[in-house]
Amino acid sequence: MNAQNQILVALAVASAGSLGFIAAYALRAGSHYEGLAFAVSAAALSYAAAVWARLLPVERVTDPIESYPSPREERQQSSLELETDLAAVTRYKVLRRWLSVAISLFAVSVVVPLRSLGPAPGRALFGTKWRRGDRIAREDGSLIRVNDMNVDSTLTVFPEHAVGDAQSQAVLIRLPVELTPQTGGYIAYSRLCTHAGCPVALYRASVKQLFCPCHQSAFDVTNDGAVVAGPADHALPRLPIAIGEDGFVHATGDFPEPVGPGFWERG
Amino acid sequence: MIRRLFLWLDDRLGTAHAVRTALHKAFPDHWSFMLGEINLYAFVVLVATGTFLALFFDPNAAQSPYDGPYRMLAGAHVSHAFASTMALSFEVRGGLLIRQVHHWTALVFVCGIIVHMGRVFFTGAFRKPRELNWVVGVTLCVVGLLAGFTGYSLPDDLLSGIGLRIADSVALSVPLIGTWASFLLLGGPFPTTQMLPRLFVLHVYLVPLTIAALIALHLAILWRQKHSQFPGPGRTERNVAGSPMVPQYAAKSLALFVAVVAVVVALGAFVQINPIWLWGPYEPWRALVPAQPDWYVGWLDGALRLGPPLALHLFGHTVPSPFWPAVLMPLFLFGVILLWPWIEGWITADQAYHQLLDRPRDVPARTAFGVAVLTFAGGLTLAGSGDVQARYLHQSIVVITHFYQVFCLVGPLVAFVVTYAFAGELRRLERHPQVQRVELHRNVEGGYDEDAIA
Ligand code: FES
């Protein structure tokens, strides 16, 4: 097929593709048909343009590079002029100093309103919503009694009055009772990875490790949450818990240290 | 008709000469000069599809039960951001196609920028007088990454939420100002209700405006300086040869534009991307295994995985471990890339104008350095999916992580040496006595004459 016929066919295909797209859209045919028709149309147009480009007479142009640098005298002249002009303005020493002071302060005052964007960090990252005596609740708000969990199972838990609070999320694990006899085998850790804050969502009962799916830090549940692998640089904070006389698991206080990733003020 | 318009304009603006030179501007014919255009056209597609999406997307973080047609999530508590993205995918006519095309084009955009940067780097096109445009281009790359990440974070699905959480932790890791920066950016401790509306403003306004301005600057500088070119007959350090822009080059470029459209639309139609209904809405206590970011963030994710578990404690303050791989390393890497024209100029003591490009093999040290950087970034990116590889290879993730730690340290050195040697070998082959290079001339009889090239 010669070039002209090729272009002709391509343009016909492109037109058919566009019509097909309109039809697919009108009939709500879905993204496959819509996309197919549109892509066919675009591809055919592209083919037509490419063949058309070959059809054009070959032409060569050569542009000289002359716009830079400017001729020598011009450069000398204008750079000197600039310097003299500036010197004329800035020769008042005292004024110059005050000008830079005024401009700096002006610049600062321009960015000061950015302060409205958020509250001061204060102690916000140092504590969570856990209080002494808070009973431990599941995601759906239901409370946990001492016999609710099997050995080697885990639950995502919150303080009963702050269910769903991202900062307070903890993982409650039931270990074989001999590992933590005081709490009937129960043990709880912050569920925020101390590396970059992902939920430490996986538990490997065989090695008693919590595992973070984001960058694979692993924490030893039987050793105060110490890091055993991965990029995390400090242990998972442990939530102090006890079993009440009523059989509910409850916290005996907040985490002893800030939860989640490290930050400058953490110390 | 065109002619009347031309004259009408000239009557008023005196543009005849300027338009004529512009239309005949020389564009070098080598294919690699069209790589940058792919990004320009991808950006056009992004703005068009993005505008459509923005008309339907609602960044509001307020939660309500989902009641759309996707029954698997019926009743789930989702934000307006998530629900409106779901509506875009399942209810707005043509919405799913446009959403997927937008996402695919974003991937093509970032990829294209990096390939184009590679072309400019390996041929030495960044040398004097083009250092400025190199800086503009590297900045475009960074802002392009930001555009991708802010967009990825908007739908408030599980992956985007986890990504934001990690990004916030990286911000927190910056000494002195990190905590304040995080609180000002998000309006409080993560997660906040303001973060999505703010990301939305960044993603649809500030970032694209910056990109548009940088592209304009990039092209203006290109226009003023004209293209560089590969050496060849008639090409010198003070000219540029090629096809005129109109009509020859314009036809080629138009073909490229619609080809880009065809590719991204086909991808958007047939290759599912970011099916947020499978991830579900973001809830800060849920995790996804395995979780993978968009490819261009993979190197940072990988760096976070390989980084040392090392926090610095200074006078009652902490520099936590994410700082080294996710702040310091990228700053250093992009710093070196940004300043490369000056670094190379300083090493080679080269102050001359360069209109003619190098072949990569002719400047082995630079080429080897570029390949080393790519090896490093590639290793990090691969490490970003280490958990998936561990599963397929039946290896412990610890082994995989150690492998990539060693790879990222040793790999670039090996790559440097091998590339250096390989470039030398290529040049030696050209000079080999048995390889005769000849130039063919058509003679008057219609046959060919051979001329040996020294
Ligand atoms: S967030 Fe857990 S390992 Fe990085």
XYZ file of C-alpha atoms and ligand atoms in Angstrom:
725
model
C 0.000 0.000 0.000
C 1.396 3.393 -0.805
C 1.723 6.081 1.799
C -1.383 8.003 0.819
C -3.567 4.935 1.044
C -2.045 4.036 4.371
C -2.927 7.461 5.723
C -6.410 7.142 4.292
C -6.978 3.805 6.011
C -5.534 5.115 9.263
C -7.799 8.142 9.218
C -10.802 5.942 8.514
C -9.856 3.702 11.445
C -9.406 6.777 13.639
C -12.854 8.044 12.708
C -14.379 4.647 13.353
C -12.593 4.547 16.719
C -13.977 7.923 17.734
C -17.487 6.907 16.709
C -16.989 3.681 18.612
C -15.963 5.605 21.700
C -19.022 7.832 21.506
C -21.226 4.798 21.062
C -19.563 2.937 23.947
C -19.995 5.943 26.158
C -23.627 6.406 25.159
C -24.362 2.751 25.819
C -22.426 2.766 29.128
C -20.386 -0.090 27.749
C -17.753 0.313 30.459
C -14.122 1.286 30.613
C -12.838 -1.601 28.459
C -14.833 -0.726 25.362
C -14.532 3.016 25.879
C -10.808 2.791 26.351
C -10.292 0.375 23.488
C -12.161 2.578 21.013
C -10.410 5.716 22.200
C -6.979 4.125 22.141
C -7.559 2.698 18.644
C -8.591 6.124 17.437
C -5.515 7.780 18.955
C -3.179 5.061 17.701
C -4.542 5.348 14.166
C -4.159 9.121 14.264
C -0.609 8.670 15.444
C 0.104 6.256 12.620
C -1.401 8.658 10.101
C 0.704 11.536 11.384
C 3.858 9.410 11.356
C 3.332 8.307 7.750
C 2.391 11.833 6.777
C 5.669 13.065 8.243
C 7.517 10.684 5.891
C 5.516 12.003 2.963
C 6.779 15.524 3.476
C 9.808 16.635 1.482
C 13.020 16.146 3.421
C 14.254 19.518 4.475
C 17.373 20.390 6.420
C 17.868 23.589 8.296
C 20.911 24.728 10.189
C 20.536 27.431 12.791
C 23.625 29.273 13.935
C 24.051 29.717 17.654
C 24.469 33.442 18.062
C 22.218 34.619 20.861
C 24.846 34.028 23.562
C 27.130 35.243 24.843
C 26.519 38.869 23.907
C 29.308 40.750 22.108
C 32.257 41.630 24.284
C 31.762 45.416 24.477
C 28.095 44.991 25.226
C 28.847 42.646 28.107
C 31.493 44.943 29.529
C 29.380 48.009 29.109
C 26.132 46.769 30.547
C 27.635 44.885 33.471
C 29.622 47.994 34.399
C 26.500 50.122 34.094
C 24.599 47.786 36.339
C 27.304 47.984 38.946
C 27.387 51.781 38.884
C 23.609 52.011 39.048
C 23.480 49.705 42.029
C 26.344 51.527 43.690
C 24.440 54.778 43.301
C 21.588 53.310 45.291
C 23.553 51.442 47.906
C 26.343 53.842 48.746
C 24.535 55.053 51.877
C 25.975 52.559 54.291
C 23.590 53.066 57.190
C 20.551 53.061 54.953
C 21.766 49.896 53.295
C 22.040 48.132 56.605
C 18.545 49.232 57.588
C 17.198 48.232 54.226
C 18.330 44.645 54.753
C 16.858 44.659 58.264
C 13.523 45.977 57.011
C 13.372 43.554 54.100
C 14.221 40.569 56.296
C 11.537 41.484 58.801
C 9.065 42.005 55.992
C 9.885 38.546 54.631
C 9.403 37.031 58.078
C 6.042 38.759 58.499
C 4.940 37.308 55.185
C 5.460 33.732 56.384
C 4.245 34.252 59.964
C 0.600 33.464 59.089
C 1.718 29.904 58.288
C 1.626 29.478 62.063
C -2.180 29.264 61.756
C -1.825 25.945 59.972
C -1.587 23.874 63.111
C -1.338 23.747 66.872
C 1.966 23.700 68.730
C 3.106 20.090 69.177
C 3.373 20.599 72.927
C 3.047 17.239 74.698
C 0.623 15.843 72.099
C 2.970 13.038 71.044
C 3.982 12.110 74.579
C 0.803 10.421 75.739
C -2.252 8.535 74.550
C -5.825 8.234 75.747
C -5.134 5.297 78.079
C -5.943 6.091 81.728
C -5.603 4.051 84.859
C -8.594 1.754 85.147
C -9.696 1.961 81.495
C -11.165 -1.337 80.478
C -9.852 -2.733 77.213
C -12.230 -2.718 74.235
C -12.224 -4.275 70.802
C -12.653 -2.352 67.538
C -16.423 -2.668 67.899
C -16.366 -1.362 71.461
C -17.051 -4.666 73.190
C -15.039 -5.341 76.351
C -12.685 -8.245 76.895
C -12.948 -10.717 79.718
C -10.176 -12.905 80.896
C -11.474 -16.018 79.175
C -12.301 -14.437 75.822
C -9.048 -15.202 74.054
C -7.218 -18.358 73.135
C -3.560 -18.754 73.917
C -1.385 -17.343 71.085
C -4.150 -15.179 69.675
C -4.099 -11.392 69.384
C -6.624 -8.582 69.287
C -6.510 -4.939 68.268
C -7.710 -2.967 71.284
C -8.486 0.549 72.473
C -9.406 2.265 75.716
C -13.151 1.761 76.195
C -13.810 5.506 75.891
C -11.600 6.081 72.840
C -12.316 3.218 70.460
C -10.678 3.849 67.093
C -8.140 6.378 68.404
C -5.121 5.964 66.151
C -2.539 6.974 68.735
C -3.925 4.684 71.486
C -4.241 1.496 69.446
C -2.697 -1.476 71.171
C -2.323 -5.162 70.548
C -3.479 -7.518 73.262
C -1.811 -10.937 73.166
C -2.544 -13.996 75.188
C 0.644 -15.902 75.873
C 0.996 -19.242 77.606
C 0.265 -18.354 81.191
C 3.714 -19.262 82.529
C 5.278 -16.406 80.534
C 3.268 -13.702 82.297
C 1.651 -15.312 85.305
C 0.649 -12.026 86.995
C -1.787 -11.180 84.194
C -3.005 -14.627 83.300
C -0.884 -14.723 80.162
C -2.158 -11.404 78.833
C 0.273 -8.790 77.612
C -0.322 -5.603 75.624
C 1.880 -3.405 73.448
C 1.407 -0.236 71.470
C 0.398 -1.182 67.971
C 2.256 1.719 66.361
C 5.543 0.591 64.906
C 8.374 2.559 66.465
C 10.000 2.858 63.046
C 7.513 4.799 60.935
C 4.159 4.319 62.600
C 2.542 1.507 60.622
C 0.330 -0.820 62.611
C 2.366 -3.780 63.837
C -0.269 -6.056 62.478
C 1.276 -9.510 62.300
C 1.974 -11.903 65.142
C 4.098 -14.992 64.830
C 3.087 -17.204 67.691
C 5.898 -19.704 67.030
C 8.598 -17.144 67.847
C 6.429 -14.806 69.939
C 7.235 -11.844 67.711
C 5.179 -8.931 66.468
C 5.991 -8.101 62.908
C 5.489 -4.865 60.971
C 4.407 -5.333 57.345
C 5.791 -1.963 56.194
C 9.556 -2.419 56.578
C 9.665 -5.759 58.384
C 10.693 -4.733 61.858
C 10.165 -7.539 64.371
C 9.624 -7.096 68.094
C 10.049 -9.716 70.800
C 6.875 -9.951 72.842
C 8.544 -11.906 75.647
C 11.373 -9.388 75.991
C 9.575 -6.096 76.595
C 8.991 -5.482 72.890
C 12.684 -5.300 72.046
C 13.627 -4.971 68.364
C 14.918 -8.259 66.989
C 15.086 -7.345 63.303
C 14.456 -4.536 60.881
C 15.032 -0.796 60.877
C 13.107 0.141 64.038
C 15.423 1.755 66.573
C 13.587 1.236 69.843
C 11.284 -1.219 71.583
C 7.509 -1.232 71.388
C 6.098 0.492 74.479
C 4.268 -1.923 76.719
C 0.845 -1.091 78.080
C 0.530 -1.866 81.803
C -2.536 -4.062 82.285
C -4.222 -6.085 84.978
C -7.193 -8.410 85.290
C -9.915 -6.882 87.414
C -11.953 -8.748 89.994
C -14.876 -8.486 87.580
C -12.860 -10.484 85.028
C -12.351 -7.552 82.612
C -8.894 -6.772 81.322
C -8.005 -3.158 82.059
C -5.091 -0.772 81.845
C -3.313 0.377 84.968
C -1.991 3.516 83.310
C -0.781 5.016 80.048
C 2.238 3.732 78.125
C 5.376 4.580 80.095
C 6.899 6.340 77.075
C 5.754 7.999 73.818
C 4.304 5.584 71.267
C 5.033 5.433 67.555
C 8.018 6.735 65.622
C 10.766 8.807 67.164
C 10.913 12.586 66.970
C 13.306 15.332 67.996
C 11.774 16.229 71.348
C 11.361 12.616 72.404
C 14.737 12.615 74.126
C -7.005 31.686 5.347
C -3.821 30.954 7.342
C -2.073 33.511 5.230
C -4.702 36.178 6.007
C -4.315 35.462 9.714
C -0.542 35.687 9.376
C -0.812 39.075 7.688
C -3.483 40.298 10.077
C -1.213 39.508 13.001
C 1.775 41.107 11.320
C -0.223 44.298 10.745
C -0.763 44.572 14.468
C 2.239 42.909 16.075
C 4.904 42.911 13.361
C 5.419 39.192 13.842
C 6.299 38.100 10.312
C 10.000 37.671 10.969
C 9.667 36.124 14.409
C 7.025 33.636 13.312
C 9.070 32.692 10.276
C 12.188 31.931 12.306
C 10.117 30.106 14.873
C 8.455 27.889 12.298
C 11.794 27.038 10.755
C 13.580 26.355 14.003
C 15.890 23.371 13.600
C 15.013 20.209 15.540
C 17.687 17.491 15.608
C 16.420 14.238 14.143
C 17.840 11.780 16.655
C 15.008 9.907 18.371
C 16.337 10.540 21.849
C 15.464 14.211 21.532
C 11.793 13.294 21.625
C 11.934 11.677 25.078
C 11.322 14.951 26.865
C 8.257 15.579 24.765
C 6.631 12.442 26.111
C 6.548 14.113 29.506
C 5.130 17.316 28.092
C 2.299 15.388 26.488
C 1.791 13.239 29.562
C 1.404 16.446 31.531
C -1.262 17.640 29.094
C -3.138 14.363 29.581
C -2.742 14.660 33.354
C -4.215 18.150 33.419
C -7.130 17.135 31.205
C -8.006 13.947 33.083
C -7.194 15.521 36.447
C -9.584 18.404 35.841
C -12.339 15.919 35.126
C -11.577 13.978 38.306
C -11.393 17.129 40.437
C -14.955 17.989 39.446
C -16.187 14.852 41.189
C -13.686 14.248 43.957
C -14.487 15.503 47.454
C -11.531 15.604 49.884
C -13.782 15.880 52.933
C -12.671 13.500 55.704
C -16.101 13.267 57.356
C -17.248 9.657 57.633
C -20.512 8.094 56.605
C -21.658 4.555 55.818
C -20.940 3.547 52.236
C -24.114 2.983 50.216
C -22.839 2.845 46.637
C -23.165 0.001 44.145
C -20.072 -1.905 45.323
C -21.865 -4.261 47.681
C -18.773 -5.754 49.345
C -18.278 -2.498 51.229
C -21.930 -1.813 51.973
C -22.256 -0.053 55.303
C -18.502 0.378 55.837
C -17.552 3.681 57.409
C -15.793 5.630 54.722
C -14.763 9.248 54.242
C -16.262 11.415 51.528
C -12.862 11.250 49.867
C -13.065 7.473 49.622
C -16.768 7.464 48.727
C -16.329 10.030 45.959
C -13.423 8.044 44.493
C -15.651 4.975 44.590
C -18.402 6.945 42.861
C -15.910 8.066 40.232
C -15.023 4.439 39.627
C -18.498 2.889 39.647
C -21.102 5.570 39.066
C -19.693 8.473 37.048
C -19.950 7.567 33.381
C -16.471 7.133 31.940
C -15.088 7.850 35.403
C -13.194 4.608 35.905
C -11.450 4.943 32.561
C -10.426 8.515 33.246
C -9.282 7.707 36.775
C -7.146 4.812 35.578
C -5.765 6.798 32.654
C -4.829 9.575 35.085
C -2.972 7.179 37.363
C -1.188 5.418 34.508
C -0.193 8.721 32.955
C 1.290 9.803 36.273
C 3.492 6.695 36.227
C 4.488 7.371 32.620
C 5.185 11.007 33.478
C 7.647 10.227 36.273
C 9.230 7.418 34.269
C 9.578 9.679 31.233
C 11.255 12.389 33.279
C 13.842 9.950 34.548
C 14.534 8.507 31.087
C 14.850 12.007 29.648
C 17.232 12.964 32.458
C 19.242 9.871 31.617
C 19.521 10.975 27.985
C 20.674 14.430 29.002
C 23.111 13.043 31.549
C 24.731 10.304 29.497
C 25.269 12.522 26.454
C 26.622 15.426 28.467
C 23.864 17.757 27.321
C 23.853 19.442 30.746
C 27.261 21.060 30.203
C 27.769 24.751 29.630
C 25.615 26.581 28.609
C 22.785 24.243 29.713
C 23.471 23.930 33.458
C 20.460 26.101 34.224
C 18.061 23.910 32.336
C 19.500 20.846 34.040
C 18.629 22.440 37.377
C 15.119 23.248 36.169
C 14.763 19.667 34.944
C 15.939 18.066 38.187
C 13.534 20.336 40.068
C 10.768 19.169 37.737
C 11.645 15.602 38.610
C 11.315 16.303 42.339
C 8.058 18.223 41.923
C 6.813 15.431 39.657
C 7.445 12.917 42.453
C 5.551 15.205 44.816
C 2.660 15.428 42.367
C 2.508 11.659 42.186
C 2.658 11.153 45.922
C 0.039 13.797 46.774
C -2.311 12.294 44.208
C -1.712 8.770 45.427
C -2.601 9.916 48.947
C -5.951 11.487 48.123
C -8.472 8.616 47.812
C -8.147 7.829 51.556
C -7.863 4.112 50.918
C -5.759 1.809 53.028
C -2.611 2.085 50.905
C -2.722 5.859 50.702
C -3.283 6.154 54.437
C -0.326 3.922 55.241
C 1.803 5.910 52.802
C 0.839 9.163 54.490
C 1.540 7.735 57.916
C 5.057 6.794 56.820
C 5.585 10.183 55.155
C 4.527 11.899 58.378
C 6.982 9.759 60.358
C 9.714 10.807 57.949
C 8.777 14.456 58.526
C 8.856 13.830 62.280
C 12.374 12.445 61.980
C 13.870 15.759 60.855
C 15.946 17.282 63.649
C 14.821 20.533 65.264
C 11.878 21.363 63.004
C 10.388 17.945 62.212
C 7.642 17.881 64.817
C 6.573 21.426 64.060
C 6.637 20.766 60.324
C 4.454 17.712 60.772
C 1.938 19.565 62.961
C 1.749 22.564 60.641
C 1.419 20.414 57.521
C -1.302 18.188 58.938
C -2.902 20.599 61.403
C -2.180 18.334 64.378
C -0.927 14.855 65.187
C -1.546 12.239 62.479
C -4.263 11.504 61.364
C -6.190 14.767 61.035
C -9.357 15.776 59.231
C -7.518 18.626 57.499
C -4.850 16.526 55.837
C -6.852 15.413 52.796
C -8.244 18.873 51.935
C -4.717 20.236 52.225
C -3.236 17.526 50.047
C -5.988 18.246 47.565
C -5.004 21.923 47.355
C -1.393 20.871 46.873
C -2.237 18.273 44.271
C -4.648 20.219 42.068
C -3.312 23.718 42.511
C 0.139 24.414 43.915
C 2.014 21.427 42.513
C 0.599 21.468 38.952
C 0.997 25.240 38.804
C 4.638 24.826 39.794
C 5.089 22.114 37.192
C 3.487 24.267 34.501
C 5.717 27.200 35.415
C 8.835 25.020 35.411
C 7.905 23.472 32.063
C 7.431 26.966 30.623
C 10.832 27.984 31.956
C 12.403 24.746 30.710
C 11.080 25.328 27.199
C 11.897 29.041 27.175
C 15.509 28.299 28.051
C 15.583 25.530 25.453
C 14.169 27.907 22.865
C 16.743 30.562 23.635
C 19.715 28.206 23.735
C 18.479 25.930 20.939
C 19.000 22.181 20.916
C 22.297 20.469 21.351
C 23.195 17.845 18.741
C 25.265 14.786 18.103
C 28.406 15.340 16.013
C 28.015 14.842 12.269
C 28.839 16.381 8.916
C 28.177 20.109 8.961
C 27.464 20.161 12.671
C 29.665 22.357 14.799
C 29.861 23.771 18.289
C 28.179 26.909 17.009
C 25.183 25.626 15.095
C 22.344 23.144 15.277
C 21.084 21.127 12.318
C 17.842 19.273 11.870
C 14.362 19.323 10.417
C 12.382 22.535 10.492
C 9.709 22.644 13.157
C 6.903 23.196 10.640
C 5.900 21.040 8.959
C 8.328 18.086 9.301
C 8.997 18.082 13.007
C 5.468 19.131 13.945
C 4.065 16.112 12.133
C 6.424 13.785 14.003
C 5.660 15.439 17.292
C 1.924 15.263 16.721
C 2.312 11.557 16.020
C 4.139 11.206 19.324
C 1.428 13.105 21.189
C -1.395 10.877 19.995
C 0.790 7.833 20.498
C 1.245 8.801 24.158
C -2.521 9.252 24.429
C -3.109 5.866 22.826
C -0.712 4.105 25.186
C -2.026 5.617 28.414
C -5.664 5.156 27.396
C -5.005 1.529 26.491
C -3.257 0.997 29.832
C -6.091 2.740 31.640
C -8.646 0.590 29.865
C -7.024 -2.807 30.234
C -4.614 -2.784 33.135
C -6.346 -2.225 36.423
C -4.550 0.209 38.679
C -5.093 1.103 42.313
C -8.401 -0.745 42.821
C -9.140 1.018 46.104
C -12.228 -1.138 46.673
C -9.895 -4.084 47.217
C -7.768 -2.192 49.752
C -10.788 -0.716 51.517
C -10.946 2.588 53.384
C -8.077 3.743 55.567
C -8.433 2.852 59.199
C -5.291 3.625 61.181
C -5.200 0.209 62.813
C -5.526 -1.830 59.634
C -2.594 -2.952 57.539
C -2.227 -4.480 54.137
C 0.167 -7.335 53.439
C 2.140 -6.935 51.303
C 1.828 -3.190 50.784
C 3.532 -1.714 47.746
C 3.729 1.975 46.835
C 3.728 3.379 43.292
C 6.986 2.466 41.601
C 8.601 5.892 41.857
C 8.311 5.856 45.677
C 9.718 2.343 45.840
C 13.298 3.551 46.222
C 12.388 5.534 49.350
C 10.386 2.658 50.762
C 13.304 0.361 50.018
C 15.727 2.783 51.657
C 13.552 2.785 54.784
C 13.752 -0.998 54.848
C 17.517 -1.123 54.451
C 18.352 1.773 56.762
C 20.281 1.076 59.966
C 18.226 0.775 63.178
C 20.148 3.699 64.512
C 18.789 6.625 66.482
C 21.067 9.422 67.567
C 20.509 10.840 71.043
C 21.887 14.335 71.413
C 21.575 16.463 74.540
C 18.142 15.110 75.378
C 16.996 15.106 71.769
C 16.483 12.303 69.274
C 17.305 11.888 65.607
C 15.316 8.740 64.816
C 16.352 6.114 62.302
C 14.120 7.097 59.326
C 16.123 10.310 59.053
C 19.185 8.681 57.496
C 17.616 6.708 54.631
C 14.531 8.845 53.963
C 15.790 12.403 54.454
C 19.574 12.533 54.400
C 20.172 10.028 51.611
C 17.624 11.578 49.169
C 18.904 15.083 49.947
C 22.447 13.978 49.259
C 21.498 12.038 46.130
C 19.451 14.840 44.595
C 22.047 17.374 45.728
C 24.743 15.563 43.782
C 22.477 15.170 40.748
C 21.445 18.828 40.881
C 25.021 20.058 41.157
C 26.461 17.515 38.727
C 27.220 20.049 35.962
C 29.453 21.933 38.374
C 30.900 18.812 39.950
C 31.896 17.490 36.539
C 33.118 20.896 35.394
C 35.279 21.084 38.489
C 36.698 17.587 37.989
C 37.459 18.069 34.306
C 38.326 21.778 34.591
C 36.117 22.317 31.568
C 34.764 25.811 30.956
C 34.020 25.538 27.231
C 30.699 25.743 25.436
C 29.323 22.383 24.382
C 26.913 22.235 21.521
C 28.015 18.774 20.397
C 27.014 15.823 22.526
C 29.152 12.947 23.758
C 28.511 9.323 23.093
C 28.281 7.633 26.489
C 31.244 5.380 25.735
C 33.480 8.337 24.971
C 33.182 9.694 28.509
C 33.519 6.464 30.472
C 33.837 8.020 33.932
C 30.621 9.984 33.673
C 28.784 7.045 32.151
C 30.084 4.736 34.844
C 28.989 7.182 37.534
C 25.493 7.403 36.031
C 25.167 3.639 35.871
C 26.360 3.400 39.475
C 23.647 5.821 40.599
C 21.032 3.880 38.639
C 22.256 0.637 40.197
C 21.936 2.162 43.648
C 18.419 3.465 42.983
C 17.456 0.208 41.311
C 18.671 -1.779 44.307
C 16.646 0.393 46.654
C 13.570 0.033 44.463
C 13.922 -3.744 44.387
C 14.399 -3.785 48.143
C 11.054 -2.007 48.350
C 9.376 -5.258 47.358
C 11.687 -7.514 49.362
C 8.809 -9.078 51.281
C 7.141 -10.188 48.046
C 10.420 -11.638 46.775
C 10.954 -13.412 50.086
C 7.630 -15.118 49.636
C 8.347 -16.255 46.082
C 11.917 -17.309 46.803
C 10.998 -19.047 50.057
C 13.678 -17.052 51.814
C 13.562 -15.262 55.115
C 12.995 -11.543 54.738
C 16.079 -10.965 56.866
C 18.236 -12.666 54.249
C 16.666 -10.611 51.452
C 17.179 -7.375 53.370
C 20.831 -8.186 54.057
C 21.305 -9.045 50.413
C 20.026 -5.636 49.314
C 22.029 -3.856 51.987
C 25.170 -5.380 50.546
C 23.928 -4.872 46.995
C 23.300 -1.152 47.484
C 26.775 -0.640 48.938
C 28.824 -2.893 46.656
C 26.638 -2.935 43.538
C 27.300 0.669 42.519
C 31.065 0.167 42.804
C 30.945 -2.968 40.691
C 28.661 -1.219 38.211
C 31.133 1.653 37.985
C 34.097 -0.580 37.256
C 32.233 -2.797 34.800
C 30.730 0.142 32.911
C 34.088 1.886 32.753
C 35.745 -1.194 31.342
C 32.886 -1.880 28.965
C 32.980 1.654 27.553
C 36.704 1.303 26.955
C 36.152 -2.036 25.274
C 33.550 -0.549 22.955
C 35.957 2.165 21.908
C 38.791 -0.282 21.420
C 36.564 -2.357 19.145
C 36.034 0.681 16.955
C 39.761 1.197 16.606
C 40.538 -2.472 16.024
C 42.606 -2.931 12.855
C 40.253 -5.563 11.497
C 37.268 -3.306 11.875
C 37.476 -0.942 8.931
C 35.258 2.085 9.026
C 34.462 3.423 5.570
C 32.400 6.239 4.205
C 30.293 5.495 1.112
C 29.852 8.026 -1.652
C 27.449 7.809 -4.525
C 29.398 8.482 -7.723
C 28.254 9.852 -11.041
C 27.772 6.421 -12.545
C 25.319 5.536 -9.829
C 27.726 3.175 -8.026
C 29.465 3.633 -4.700
C 32.978 4.715 -3.789
C 34.579 3.763 -0.516
C 36.662 6.092 1.580
C 38.439 4.735 4.614
C 37.993 6.773 7.748
C 41.072 7.221 9.841
S 6.891 1.207 60.033
Fe 7.229 -0.686 60.921
S 9.086 -1.248 60.097
Fe 8.807 0.695 59.238
